[in-house]
Amino acid sequence: MVVLILEKVPRSLRGELTRWFLELDTGVFVGRVSATVRDLLWEKVVEKAGEGRCAMAWRTNNEQGFSLRLHGYQDRILRNFDGIMLVAVRNAEAVRKAEKLKRLARRAQRELDNQSLD
Amino acid sequence: MPPVPSARNLKELPKFRDGLSYLYVEHAFIEQEAQGIGIYDQEGLTLVPVAALGVLFLGPGTRITHAAIRALAGNGCTVAWVGEGFARFYAQGLGDTRSSRRLQIQAKAWADPALHLKVVFRLYQRRFQEPLPPDLTLEQVRGLEGVRVRAAYAHWSRETGVPWQGRSYDRGNWAASDPVNRALSAGAAYLYGLAHAAIVSSGFSPALGFIHTGKLLSFVYDVADLYKTEVLVPAAFLTVAESDLEVERRVRQKLRDQILGSRLLERVVEDLLWLFSGLGLPEEEAEEDDPTRPGGLWDLEGEVEGGVAYGGPDPGEGP
């Protein structure tokens, strides 16, 4: 089983995907294709998406039970936690906290360096 | 107050079989986000679905809020802090709707020498492929177990080409240990965390161990040892076979693969229930109609109703 979600992509691309998938809602495709077809379709989707955004999820034999792909997202990335894929969002609060973490890490490093000098 | 009729809800759904084993996080803030937790780090905000999670491991540089701990505890997730040398401690919280029935069975088995020995033999038997002869003494079984463990290390050393000079526990100098021992110790910390989460979520005590005794985590060691040679030893040797670098990090992925391949999450709860079944202890499986009902009060003549203020002419709700 494969789920494909497309936003702001050319109409012709969505039309083409209906050869393999059911369009459940605008830009939301559900179907069952082989791994080879799935990977080839992803290449096609990425190639033709232009400025659009693409997400894919499919069933696979890992601990989560599925795998994910993202393309074209400016504010979202996939992250691998030792085999578990989670989605990171880069919003204003996240950026602020990232800065704070950097300051904390620098301070901890300075304290460590000071200890080493003794 | 009439008892609320029981209804099936999400808390009843099997947690361990369908969930994720563990998640390791370092250098991050962890806060509650919506009904789960959010990890804030250099990559942004990463949301974690906690209902599916067995153990959250917090590595160096992590900070976690009260609200996040409450969200994790409410979903039965164990939190474990792991340090640089894989020193560790655990936190778990459970709602007041959980029954202590299984823990009481465990305590009775622990306290009765004949039942204690029976559970010990079951713990050993579970590790062997073939049934053990019933007339073996405990000393003989321990000897067979020692042979089995050494054979497992030798097997995976041959299989992977990673040299094996025996288990070393140099706690004082982590980096000086050889890579496969570091991988074994790191992986053991994660396996213990997982065993701890399974024990607590099944309603047992981590302290009342049968082979291991005298520690607050004795039963954790008992349960982890059921799977160590099957899951941890291959994960450690396969990790080091690829490279000597960063074995503590890479063993996490290999261990997860071994856990999935061996169906450990499904088996650990089944094994826990099997350990204490058929011991001749009362095992009434009657489900509580109302899990929010106050627990009973102990009495010589048998349990009396809880939540009642005794000694007054008008019994009402008590403390």
XYZ file of C-alpha atoms in Angstrom:
437
model
C 0.000 0.000 0.000
C 1.253 3.442 -0.977
C -0.094 6.885 -0.056
C 1.028 9.905 -2.060
C 0.188 13.524 -1.201
C 0.896 16.275 -3.730
C 0.426 20.031 -3.333
C 0.831 22.796 -5.928
C 1.883 20.390 -8.642
C 0.952 20.520 -12.342
C -2.501 19.176 -13.136
C -1.036 16.829 -15.734
C 1.054 15.093 -13.060
C -2.017 14.405 -10.933
C -3.829 13.118 -13.992
C -0.977 10.809 -14.862
C -0.956 9.274 -11.379
C -4.554 8.148 -11.747
C -3.219 5.354 -13.945
C -1.912 3.682 -10.776
C -3.688 5.329 -7.854
C -7.099 6.250 -6.562
C -7.341 10.019 -6.037
C -9.091 10.036 -2.663
C -9.075 13.822 -2.382
C -7.392 16.520 -4.444
C -3.719 15.580 -4.439
C -4.198 12.546 -2.165
C -3.472 9.240 -3.885
C -3.879 5.730 -2.493
C -2.898 2.530 -4.257
C -0.934 -0.662 -4.259
C 2.100 -0.899 -6.538
C 5.329 -2.876 -6.512
C 8.498 -1.441 -4.992
C 9.968 -0.889 -8.448
C 6.935 1.005 -9.727
C 6.771 2.972 -6.476
C 10.375 4.130 -6.792
C 9.997 5.013 -10.478
C 6.820 6.974 -9.749
C 8.594 8.893 -7.005
C 11.332 9.872 -9.465
C 8.702 11.055 -11.924
C 6.801 12.970 -9.253
C 9.940 14.737 -8.029
C 10.995 15.531 -11.598
C 7.632 17.061 -12.563
C 6.620 18.653 -9.258
C 8.183 22.029 -10.040
C 7.636 24.260 -7.016
C 5.181 21.798 -5.501
C 5.449 19.575 -2.436
C 5.328 15.776 -2.404
C 5.027 13.265 0.409
C 4.934 9.486 0.167
C 4.264 6.779 2.740
C 4.293 3.065 2.102
C 4.027 -0.125 4.081
C 7.314 -1.857 4.792
C 8.778 -4.470 7.114
C 10.459 -2.327 9.758
C 9.574 -1.563 13.363
C 7.380 1.375 12.441
C 5.668 -0.619 9.714
C 6.069 2.105 7.091
C 8.602 4.278 5.299
C 8.372 7.932 4.276
C 9.660 10.373 1.680
C 9.353 14.150 1.420
C 10.230 16.523 -1.397
C 9.895 20.262 -1.834
C 9.097 21.100 1.793
C 10.858 24.196 3.102
C 9.724 23.764 6.699
C 9.694 19.993 7.163
C 12.383 17.317 7.104
C 12.492 13.612 7.834
C 14.803 12.522 10.630
C 16.165 9.076 11.337
C 16.269 8.152 15.038
C 18.226 4.886 14.797
C 15.755 3.472 12.296
C 12.630 5.367 13.414
C 11.606 8.119 10.981
C 10.042 11.216 12.527
C 9.102 14.582 11.037
C 10.870 17.765 12.171
C 9.184 21.132 11.640
C 11.202 24.335 11.526
C 8.939 27.002 13.031
C 9.820 30.217 14.879
C 9.868 28.647 18.339
C 12.004 25.755 17.118
C 14.551 28.193 15.662
C 14.645 30.153 18.928
C 15.159 27.003 20.988
C 17.845 25.786 18.596
C 19.726 29.034 19.245
C 19.355 28.541 22.984
C 20.679 24.984 22.707
C 23.678 26.262 20.788
C 24.408 28.804 23.545
C 24.055 26.114 26.217
C 26.374 23.799 24.301
C 28.964 26.574 23.921
C 28.757 27.406 27.618
C 29.137 23.737 28.561
C 32.162 23.491 26.256
C 33.773 26.567 27.870
C 33.247 25.092 31.335
C 34.817 21.861 30.142
C 37.803 23.745 28.689
C 38.241 25.657 31.947
C 38.291 22.410 33.910
C 40.934 21.019 31.566
C 43.212 23.999 32.234
C 43.364 23.261 35.972
C -22.152 6.604 43.492
C -23.064 3.880 41.006
C -20.149 2.207 39.223
C -19.482 3.540 35.746
C -20.151 0.795 33.198
C -16.950 -0.506 31.650
C -16.212 0.445 28.080
C -13.431 -0.564 25.782
C -10.960 2.251 25.340
C -7.572 2.925 23.846
C -5.779 2.132 27.094
C -6.902 -1.483 26.817
C -5.310 -1.967 23.438
C -2.108 -4.005 23.535
C 0.751 -1.588 23.881
C 3.913 -3.558 23.523
C 3.032 -5.789 20.631
C 2.022 -2.904 18.396
C 4.497 -0.289 19.510
C 8.008 0.992 19.006
C 10.697 -0.309 21.299
C 12.682 2.818 22.144
C 13.772 6.259 21.100
C 17.131 7.812 22.007
C 17.469 11.601 22.152
C 20.382 13.835 23.079
C 21.169 17.582 23.086
C 17.545 18.656 22.977
C 14.680 20.185 24.907
C 11.704 17.873 25.362
C 8.314 19.427 26.010
C 4.690 18.472 25.722
C 3.245 19.213 22.285
C -0.459 18.561 21.683
C -1.092 15.147 23.284
C 2.443 13.872 22.770
C 5.934 15.251 23.164
C 8.055 17.488 20.992
C 11.824 17.300 20.643
C 13.405 20.718 20.087
C 16.954 20.534 18.781
C 19.141 21.946 16.022
C 16.913 20.343 13.384
C 13.708 21.976 14.583
C 10.665 20.585 16.362
C 10.148 16.843 15.999
C 6.833 15.455 17.208
C 6.777 12.002 18.823
C 3.655 9.803 19.020
C 4.044 8.610 22.616
C 1.193 6.095 22.661
C 3.353 3.780 20.559
C 6.582 4.210 22.542
C 8.099 1.754 25.030
C 11.151 3.648 26.348
C 12.401 7.182 25.856
C 16.171 7.274 26.456
C 17.527 10.704 27.384
C 21.195 11.151 26.563
C 23.585 13.992 27.423
C 22.386 17.563 26.953
C 18.674 16.843 27.295
C 16.158 18.858 29.301
C 12.591 17.682 29.832
C 9.550 19.443 31.272
C 7.053 18.304 33.870
C 4.296 18.334 31.265
C 6.323 16.074 28.967
C 6.947 13.566 31.774
C 3.235 13.586 32.536
C 2.383 12.927 28.881
C 4.864 10.034 28.797
C 3.737 8.535 32.104
C 0.098 8.833 31.100
C 0.899 6.677 28.078
C 2.866 4.093 30.045
C 6.210 5.061 28.535
C 9.307 4.446 30.671
C 11.869 7.265 30.709
C 15.517 6.295 31.137
C 18.474 8.608 31.555
C 21.690 7.256 30.042
C 25.013 8.899 30.760
C 28.355 8.860 29.000
C 29.387 5.529 30.455
C 25.847 4.215 30.170
C 25.109 4.714 33.802
C 21.339 4.837 33.917
C 18.278 5.332 36.028
C 14.613 5.044 35.219
C 11.470 6.982 35.897
C 7.995 5.666 35.447
C 4.622 6.870 36.600
C 1.376 5.003 36.526
C -2.150 6.258 36.872
C -4.206 5.267 39.881
C -6.440 3.065 37.735
C -3.904 0.240 37.507
C -4.504 -2.996 39.389
C -1.821 -4.525 41.609
C -3.127 -8.069 41.119
C -0.172 -9.285 39.069
C 2.364 -7.681 41.352
C 0.818 -9.479 44.314
C 1.121 -12.797 42.484
C 4.769 -11.994 41.750
C 5.366 -11.135 45.415
C 3.761 -14.380 46.604
C 5.879 -16.398 44.173
C 8.991 -14.494 45.268
C 8.318 -15.113 48.976
C 7.554 -18.841 48.747
C 10.823 -20.825 48.363
C 9.214 -23.658 46.394
C 7.469 -21.283 43.989
C 10.581 -19.099 43.786
C 12.600 -22.088 42.620
C 9.903 -23.006 40.117
C 10.076 -19.533 38.557
C 13.893 -19.728 38.522
C 13.739 -22.961 36.532
C 11.234 -21.394 34.138
C 13.541 -18.414 33.601
C 16.399 -20.755 32.735
C 14.287 -23.078 30.605
C 13.091 -20.215 28.425
C 16.630 -19.620 27.157
C 17.219 -23.127 25.864
C 15.949 -24.510 22.581
C 15.270 -27.980 24.000
C 13.485 -28.760 27.282
C 15.847 -29.252 30.207
C 15.735 -32.649 31.965
C 13.412 -32.233 34.968
C 15.796 -33.897 37.427
C 18.617 -31.353 37.064
C 19.756 -29.455 40.142
C 19.923 -25.668 40.129
C 23.716 -25.863 40.156
C 23.688 -28.088 37.078
C 21.330 -25.738 35.236
C 23.591 -22.786 36.046
C 26.509 -24.728 34.621
C 24.619 -25.464 31.402
C 23.664 -21.801 31.137
C 27.311 -20.769 31.443
C 28.228 -23.150 28.624
C 25.359 -21.839 26.486
C 26.367 -18.199 26.926
C 30.048 -18.815 26.160
C 29.026 -20.812 23.083
C 26.890 -17.884 21.885
C 29.792 -15.428 22.149
C 32.103 -17.871 20.362
C 29.524 -18.454 17.626
C 29.041 -14.763 16.845
C 32.775 -14.134 17.033
C 33.328 -16.803 14.355
C 30.351 -15.620 12.314
C 31.486 -11.988 12.184
C 35.263 -12.291 12.502
C 35.234 -9.955 15.506
C 37.795 -11.205 18.048
C 36.407 -12.141 21.450
C 38.512 -12.230 24.631
C 35.682 -12.386 27.123
C 33.363 -9.961 28.819
C 35.035 -7.000 30.525
C 33.299 -4.536 32.783
C 35.810 -1.705 33.124
C 33.383 0.907 34.426
C 36.129 3.352 35.247
C 37.363 3.848 31.717
C 34.688 3.433 29.086
C 36.810 4.298 26.060
C 39.499 1.756 27.002
C 37.124 -1.185 26.654
C 37.360 -3.005 23.364
C 34.671 -2.142 20.807
C 32.576 -5.295 21.142
C 32.434 -4.941 24.930
C 31.398 -1.305 24.553
C 28.691 -2.361 22.089
C 27.506 -5.076 24.483
C 27.349 -2.683 27.437
C 25.604 0.055 25.456
C 23.125 -2.399 23.982
C 22.496 -3.952 27.398
C 21.455 -0.540 28.724
C 18.794 -0.322 26.015
C 17.679 -3.903 26.542
C 17.334 -3.264 30.289
C 15.243 -0.173 29.567
C 12.976 -2.193 27.345
C 12.646 -5.001 29.904
C 11.866 -2.412 32.570
C 9.123 -0.853 30.426
C 7.586 -4.262 29.689
C 7.629 -5.263 33.375
C 6.001 -2.046 34.563
C 3.442 -1.838 31.766
C 2.417 -5.441 32.510
C 1.828 -4.593 36.175
C 4.855 -6.321 37.725
C 7.651 -5.032 39.948
C 11.168 -4.478 38.541
C 12.655 -5.223 41.982
C 11.344 -8.710 42.818
C 13.856 -10.776 40.884
C 14.163 -14.544 41.030
C 17.591 -15.432 39.639
C 18.961 -11.976 40.408
C 18.097 -10.696 43.879
C 18.863 -7.826 46.186
C 18.626 -4.914 43.734
C 15.749 -2.633 42.841
C 16.190 -3.785 39.236
C 16.725 -7.496 39.888
C 13.710 -8.616 37.869
C 14.834 -6.370 34.995
C 18.068 -8.364 34.784
C 16.099 -11.623 34.922
C 13.869 -10.615 32.019
C 16.648 -9.091 29.893
C 18.698 -12.282 30.263
C 15.919 -14.233 28.544
C 16.795 -12.493 25.276
C 20.415 -11.360 25.613
C 22.116 -14.090 23.620
C 19.387 -14.061 20.981
C 19.142 -10.299 20.479
C 21.988 -8.343 22.084
C 24.981 -10.554 21.279
C 24.351 -10.651 17.497
C 23.579 -6.913 17.486
C 26.890 -6.100 19.195
C 29.080 -8.353 17.053
C 27.392 -7.306 13.795
C 27.833 -3.641 14.760
C 31.568 -4.015 15.399
C 32.019 -6.152 12.282
C 31.051 -3.111 10.208
C 33.382 -0.682 11.959
C 35.019 0.155 15.280
C 33.670 3.708 15.111
C 30.728 4.993 17.151
C 29.615 1.531 18.192
C 27.460 2.952 21.007
C 25.328 4.806 18.473
C 25.244 2.204 15.718
C 24.338 -0.645 18.061
C 20.980 1.079 18.615
C 19.932 0.481 15.010
C 21.208 -3.105 14.978
C 19.469 -3.830 18.267
C 16.214 -2.457 16.903
C 16.508 -4.743 13.883
C 17.170 -7.759 16.128
C 14.237 -6.833 18.373
C 11.949 -6.681 15.353
C 13.320 -9.873 13.812
C 12.898 -11.864 17.026
C 9.396 -10.462 17.755
C 10.691 -9.508 21.198
C 7.978 -6.954 21.981
C 5.253 -9.545 21.486
C 7.081 -12.263 23.359
C 8.206 -10.360 26.438
C 4.676 -9.719 27.713
C 3.598 -13.281 26.883
C 6.656 -14.614 28.733
C 5.960 -12.454 31.781
C 2.410 -13.743 32.022
C 3.544 -17.326 31.450
C 6.174 -17.074 34.220
C 3.502 -16.636 36.888
C 0.683 -18.758 35.491
C -0.107 -22.234 36.761
C 1.773 -21.766 40.042
C -1.267 -22.645 42.129
C -1.837 -19.025 43.107
C -5.331 -17.557 42.688
C -5.520 -16.106 39.192
C -9.041 -14.761 38.959
C -9.097 -12.924 35.640
C -12.173 -10.884 36.517
C -11.813 -7.469 34.966
C -12.566 -4.498 37.168
C -15.898 -2.956 36.232
C -14.730 0.509 37.143
C -10.981 1.120 37.144
C -11.473 4.462 38.900
C -13.093 2.780 41.920
C -10.994 3.151 45.074
C -8.941 0.122 46.077
C -10.015 -2.026 48.990
C -8.812 -1.869 52.594
C -7.026 -4.872 54.034
C -8.687 -6.765 56.860
C -8.004 -10.049 58.653
C -11.445 -11.249 57.645
C -10.957 -10.216 54.035
C -10.969 -6.990 52.101
C -13.408 -4.256 53.148
C -14.707 -1.476 50.973
C -12.387 1.444 50.314
C -13.331 5.069 49.884
C -15.526 4.979 53.009
C -15.088 6.994 56.202
C -15.563 4.475 59.008
C -16.597 5.154 62.586
C -19.360 7.666 61.898
C -23.141 7.355 61.842
C -23.246 8.611 58.268
C -20.650 6.805 56.089
C -19.630 9.095 53.218
C -16.693 9.358 50.851
C -13.448 9.093 52.782
C -9.792 9.886 52.079
